[in-house]
Short mmCIF file of C-alpha atoms in Angstrom, two decimals:
data_model
loop_
_atom_site.label_atom_id
_atom_site.label_comp_id
_atom_site.label_asym_id
_atom_site.label_seq_id
_atom_site.Cartn_x
_atom_site.Cartn_y
_atom_site.Cartn_z
CA MET A 102 0.00 0.00 0.00
CA SER A 103 1.38 3.40 -0.92
CA TRP A 104 1.73 6.27 1.56
CA ASP A 105 -0.99 8.22 -0.31
CA SER A 106 -3.38 5.27 0.00
CA LEU A 107 -2.63 5.03 3.73
CA ARG A 108 -3.26 8.77 4.11
CA GLU A 109 -6.61 8.48 2.27
CA LEU A 110 -7.62 5.51 4.43
CA MET A 111 -6.75 7.42 7.62
CA ALA A 112 -8.75 10.47 6.43
CA LEU A 113 -11.76 8.26 5.71
CA GLN A 114 -11.45 6.57 9.12
CA ASP A 115 -11.31 9.98 10.74
CA GLN A 116 -14.50 11.10 8.97
CA LEU A 117 -16.33 7.88 9.88
CA GLY A 118 -15.05 7.91 13.45
CA ARG A 119 -16.56 11.27 14.36
CA GLY A 120 -20.01 9.82 14.80
CA PRO A 121 -23.21 11.68 15.61
CA GLU A 122 -21.94 13.34 18.80
CA GLY A 123 -19.60 15.61 16.84
CA GLY A 124 -16.63 16.77 18.80
CA TRP A 125 -13.29 17.93 17.53
CA THR A 126 -10.32 16.36 15.80
CA PRO A 127 -6.84 16.89 17.22
CA PRO A 128 -4.03 17.27 14.67
CA VAL A 129 -1.99 14.08 14.38
CA ASP A 130 1.26 13.12 12.66
CA VAL A 131 2.04 9.47 11.89
CA PHE A 132 5.38 8.24 10.65
CA GLU A 133 6.89 4.85 10.04
CA THR A 134 10.37 3.42 10.50
CA ASP A 135 11.61 -0.07 9.73
CA ASP A 136 10.48 -1.41 13.11
CA ARG A 137 7.70 0.89 14.38
CA TYR A 138 5.01 3.46 13.78
CA VAL A 139 4.98 6.69 15.79
CA VAL A 140 1.76 8.64 16.33
CA THR A 141 1.99 12.19 17.70
CA ALA A 142 -1.16 14.10 18.67
CA GLU A 143 -1.46 17.70 19.84
CA LEU A 144 -3.72 17.76 22.90
CA PRO A 145 -3.09 21.08 24.67
CA GLY A 146 -5.05 21.73 27.83
CA LEU A 147 -5.64 18.05 28.56
CA THR A 148 -4.23 15.83 31.29
CA ARG A 149 -3.35 12.15 31.17
CA ASP A 150 -6.71 11.42 32.81
CA ASP A 151 -8.55 13.03 29.86
CA ILE A 152 -7.06 10.56 27.33
CA GLN A 153 -7.83 6.89 26.64
CA ILE A 154 -5.79 4.72 24.27
CA GLU A 155 -6.92 1.27 23.17
CA VAL A 156 -5.76 -1.26 20.63
CA HIS A 157 -7.96 -4.02 19.23
CA ASP A 158 -7.36 -6.22 16.20
CA GLY A 159 -4.50 -4.01 15.03
CA GLU A 160 -6.48 -0.77 15.28
CA LEU A 161 -5.16 1.96 17.58
CA VAL A 162 -7.87 4.23 18.99
CA ILE A 163 -7.27 7.51 20.84
CA ARG A 164 -10.29 8.99 22.62
CA GLY A 165 -10.91 11.62 25.18
CA ARG A 166 -12.68 14.74 26.20
CA ARG A 167 -11.51 18.31 26.58
CA PRO A 168 -13.38 19.61 29.62
CA GLU A 169 -15.63 22.61 29.40
CA PRO A 170 -13.90 25.79 30.63
CA GLY A 171 -14.80 27.14 34.05
CA VAL A 172 -15.89 30.48 32.58
CA PRO A 173 -19.61 31.01 31.87
CA PRO A 174 -20.25 31.15 28.08
CA ALA A 175 -21.72 34.66 28.35
CA ALA A 176 -18.35 35.94 29.64
CA TYR A 177 -16.46 35.03 26.44
CA LEU A 178 -15.69 37.69 23.87
CA GLN A 179 -14.24 35.08 21.54
CA MET A 180 -14.10 31.28 21.84
CA GLU A 181 -12.07 29.32 19.28
CA ARG A 182 -10.73 26.34 21.23
CA LEU A 183 -13.09 23.39 20.93
CA GLN A 184 -14.26 21.37 23.91
CA GLY A 185 -15.98 18.05 24.30
CA PRO A 186 -15.23 14.58 22.96
CA PHE A 187 -12.62 13.65 20.38
CA GLY A 188 -11.50 10.43 18.78
CA ARG A 189 -9.00 9.19 16.23
CA ALA A 190 -8.45 5.66 14.89
CA PHE A 191 -5.50 4.21 13.00
CA LEU A 192 -5.27 0.88 11.21
CA PHE A 193 -1.70 0.06 10.24
CA THR A 194 -0.60 -1.70 7.07
CA GLU A 195 1.73 -4.12 8.91
CA ALA A 196 1.06 -6.29 11.95
CA ILE A 197 1.81 -4.56 15.25
CA ASP A 198 3.03 -5.81 18.63
CA ALA A 199 0.20 -4.57 20.86
CA ALA A 200 1.91 -5.73 24.07
CA ARG A 201 4.83 -3.36 23.49
CA ILE A 202 2.93 -0.16 22.61
CA ALA A 203 4.12 2.76 24.74
CA ALA A 204 2.57 6.19 25.24
CA GLU A 205 4.04 9.39 26.67
CA PHE A 206 2.20 12.65 27.32
CA ARG A 207 4.32 15.75 27.83
CA ASP A 208 3.61 19.46 27.38
CA GLY A 209 0.29 18.81 25.62
CA VAL A 210 1.77 16.37 23.09
CA LEU A 211 0.86 12.67 23.11
CA THR A 212 3.45 10.38 21.53
CA ILE A 213 2.54 6.73 20.96
CA THR A 214 5.20 4.27 19.80
CA VAL A 215 3.70 1.23 18.07
CA PRO A 216 6.27 -1.53 17.43
CA LYS A 217 5.77 -3.69 14.38
CA SER A 218 5.59 -7.43 14.88
CA ALA A 219 8.70 -9.32 13.92
CA ARG A 220 8.45 -10.59 10.40
CA PRO A 221 8.80 -14.34 10.11
CA GLU A 222 12.03 -15.33 8.44
CA PRO A 223 11.66 -17.38 5.28
CA ARG A 224 12.77 -20.93 5.76
CA ARG A 225 13.32 -23.87 3.54
CA ILE A 226 11.18 -26.94 4.09
CA ASP A 227 12.74 -30.23 3.13
CA VAL A 228 10.55 -32.77 1.43
CA THR A 229 10.96 -36.30 2.79
#
């Protein structure tokens, strides 16, 4: 699968994953190395407790909620930062090692390292 195809698939997943409750979509970068994928999401104003990460059948899902501000809505002169639920889902082109996924949240940036599963080595099978 080409990188453009993967990007199109991720954009479609994002559109489908929003669901009827709306919400907002945090900006995310995804890159791949020989042995892992790295997902980086900008989540300013959130804490670790506001974020849930799950993996099921090779799909990585990031969900959470940006809490409502403590200021009454009538007090705002301008309000551009979105609140409420968010969600992103990523299905990778190669098998992943779910047991070794690691996540770090620092300064409003979530970084998830998703190791790829070891590829089986080709082997010769003798016929007897």
